[in-house]
mmCIF file of C-alpha atoms in Angstrom:
data_model
loop_
_atom_site.group_PDB
_atom_site.id
_atom_site.type_symbol
_atom_site.label_atom_id
_atom_site.label_comp_id
_atom_site.label_asym_id
_atom_site.label_seq_id
_atom_site.Cartn_x
_atom_site.Cartn_y
_atom_site.Cartn_z
ATOM 1 C CA MET A 29 8.459 -5.470 -5.079
ATOM 2 C CA ARG A 30 8.901 -7.834 -8.004
ATOM 3 C CA LYS A 31 5.404 -9.272 -7.793
ATOM 4 C CA GLN A 32 2.832 -8.201 -10.339
ATOM 5 C CA PHE A 33 -0.858 -9.069 -10.807
ATOM 6 C CA ASN A 34 -0.833 -12.789 -10.006
ATOM 7 C CA GLY A 35 1.800 -12.598 -7.260
ATOM 8 C CA LEU A 36 0.032 -9.782 -5.409
ATOM 9 C CA TRP A 37 -3.325 -11.532 -5.883
ATOM 10 C CA SER A 38 -1.838 -14.675 -4.360
ATOM 11 C CA LEU A 39 -0.444 -12.720 -1.377
ATOM 12 C CA ALA A 40 -3.827 -11.129 -0.688
ATOM 13 C CA LYS A 41 -5.627 -14.439 -0.926
ATOM 14 C CA GLU A 42 -3.229 -16.904 0.690
ATOM 15 C CA LYS A 43 -1.037 -14.941 3.089
ATOM 16 C CA LEU A 44 -3.563 -12.337 4.224
ATOM 17 C CA GLY A 45 -6.567 -14.685 3.952
ATOM 18 C CA GLU A 46 -8.655 -12.068 2.156
ATOM 19 C CA ASP A 47 -10.821 -12.246 -0.972
ATOM 20 C CA PRO A 48 -9.322 -9.967 -3.648
ATOM 21 C CA PHE A 49 -12.731 -9.950 -5.397
ATOM 22 C CA SER A 50 -14.206 -8.139 -2.370
ATOM 23 C CA GLY A 51 -13.413 -4.689 -3.742
ATOM 24 C CA ALA A 52 -10.939 -3.955 -0.968
ATOM 25 C CA VAL A 53 -7.707 -2.140 -1.777
ATOM 26 C CA PHE A 54 -4.560 -4.104 -0.900
ATOM 27 C CA VAL A 55 -1.411 -2.063 -0.319
ATOM 28 C CA PHE A 56 1.998 -3.736 -0.188
ATOM 29 C CA THR A 57 5.269 -2.054 0.726
ATOM 30 C CA ASN A 58 8.917 -3.013 0.573
ATOM 31 C CA LYS A 59 11.144 -3.414 3.618
ATOM 32 C CA SER A 60 12.603 0.101 3.433
ATOM 33 C CA LYS A 61 9.082 1.580 2.968
ATOM 34 C CA ASP A 62 10.016 3.822 0.060
ATOM 35 C CA ARG A 63 7.956 1.895 -2.510
ATOM 36 C CA LEU A 64 4.466 0.490 -2.536
ATOM 37 C CA LYS A 65 2.066 -1.336 -4.808
ATOM 38 C CA ILE A 66 -1.707 -1.291 -4.686
ATOM 39 C CA LEU A 67 -3.919 -4.146 -5.878
ATOM 40 C CA TYR A 68 -7.590 -3.452 -6.605
ATOM 41 C CA TRP A 69 -10.375 -5.405 -8.342
ATOM 42 C CA ASP A 70 -12.854 -2.978 -9.935
ATOM 43 C CA GLY A 71 -15.422 -5.570 -11.018
ATOM 44 C CA SER A 72 -14.090 -6.039 -14.532
ATOM 45 C CA GLY A 73 -10.353 -6.403 -14.000
ATOM 46 C CA VAL A 74 -7.403 -5.998 -11.691
ATOM 47 C CA TRP A 75 -5.521 -2.751 -11.140
ATOM 48 C CA VAL A 76 -1.924 -2.678 -9.971
ATOM 49 C CA MET A 77 -0.577 0.752 -9.126
ATOM 50 C CA ALA A 78 2.927 1.545 -7.907
ATOM 51 C CA LYS A 79 4.601 4.501 -6.234
ATOM 52 C CA ARG A 80 8.297 5.085 -5.546
ATOM 53 C CA LEU A 81 9.335 7.926 -3.290
ATOM 54 C CA GLU A 82 12.305 9.978 -4.401
ATOM 55 C CA LYS A 83 12.981 11.087 -0.805
ATOM 56 C CA GLY A 84 11.808 9.825 2.564
ATOM 57 C CA ARG A 85 9.698 6.841 3.570
ATOM 58 C CA PHE A 86 6.025 6.077 3.995
ATOM 59 C CA SER A 87 4.890 6.335 7.609
ATOM 60 C CA TRP A 88 3.590 2.784 7.876
ATOM 61 C CA PRO A 89 1.815 1.823 11.114
ATOM 62 C CA PRO A 90 2.720 -1.491 12.767
ATOM 63 C CA ALA A 91 0.960 -4.609 11.464
ATOM 64 C CA ASN A 92 -0.890 -7.196 13.494
ATOM 65 C CA ALA A 93 0.310 -10.805 13.875
ATOM 66 C CA LYS A 94 -0.945 -11.720 10.390
ATOM 67 C CA GLY A 95 0.898 -8.808 8.798
ATOM 68 C CA LYS A 96 -2.308 -6.829 8.212
ATOM 69 C CA VAL A 97 -3.047 -3.153 8.703
ATOM 70 C CA SER A 98 -6.550 -1.794 8.125
ATOM 71 C CA PHE A 99 -7.026 1.794 6.945
ATOM 72 C CA GLU A 100 -10.017 4.005 6.524
ATOM 73 C CA PRO A 101 -9.985 5.588 3.032
ATOM 74 C CA ALA A 102 -9.001 8.964 4.516
ATOM 75 C CA ALA A 103 -6.040 7.421 6.373
ATOM 76 C CA LEU A 104 -4.798 5.753 3.185
ATOM 77 C CA THR A 105 -5.056 9.070 1.365
ATOM 78 C CA MET A 106 -3.025 10.746 4.100
ATOM 79 C CA LEU A 107 -0.403 7.984 4.022
ATOM 80 C CA LEU A 108 -0.029 8.325 0.242
ATOM 81 C CA SER A 109 0.156 12.115 0.609
ATOM 82 C CA GLY A 110 3.134 12.000 2.952
ATOM 83 C CA ILE A 111 1.278 12.676 6.177
ATOM 84 C CA ASP A 112 2.615 10.911 9.256
ATOM 85 C CA LEU A 113 -0.397 9.081 10.671
ATOM 86 C CA LYS A 114 1.047 9.113 14.190
ATOM 87 C CA ASP A 115 1.706 12.870 14.381
ATOM 88 C CA GLY A 116 -0.847 14.110 11.846
ATOM 89 C CA CYS A 117 1.607 16.325 9.974
ATOM 90 C CA LYS A 118 3.484 16.188 6.703
ATOM 91 C CA LYS A 119 6.945 14.710 6.803
ATOM 92 C CA ALA A 120 9.799 17.179 6.330
ATOM 93 C CA TRP A 121 10.817 15.561 3.026
ATOM 94 C CA TYR A 122 7.323 16.137 1.626
ATOM 95 C CA GLU A 123 7.055 19.857 2.385
ATOM 96 C CA ARG A 124 7.515 22.055 -0.652
#
């Protein structure tokens, strides 16, 4: 999770084989899945957003052979909100 703008851009382009200028949102997570970074090109510049969980882990679905996972916008929102995509319910650590 040390990569910033250029490093994440390079990962999206070279490792994932995607065009970061496409307007897609690229989400990267660490090995323990308690932190993530989001890379997004809005047409005038690059956004990098980060989130660190204080408790629990993101419920990350398995990736394909190239390390990619595709989400619908609603699924990404649920993932970022602490909803387990497999079971469709909030994780116990997220409940208030």
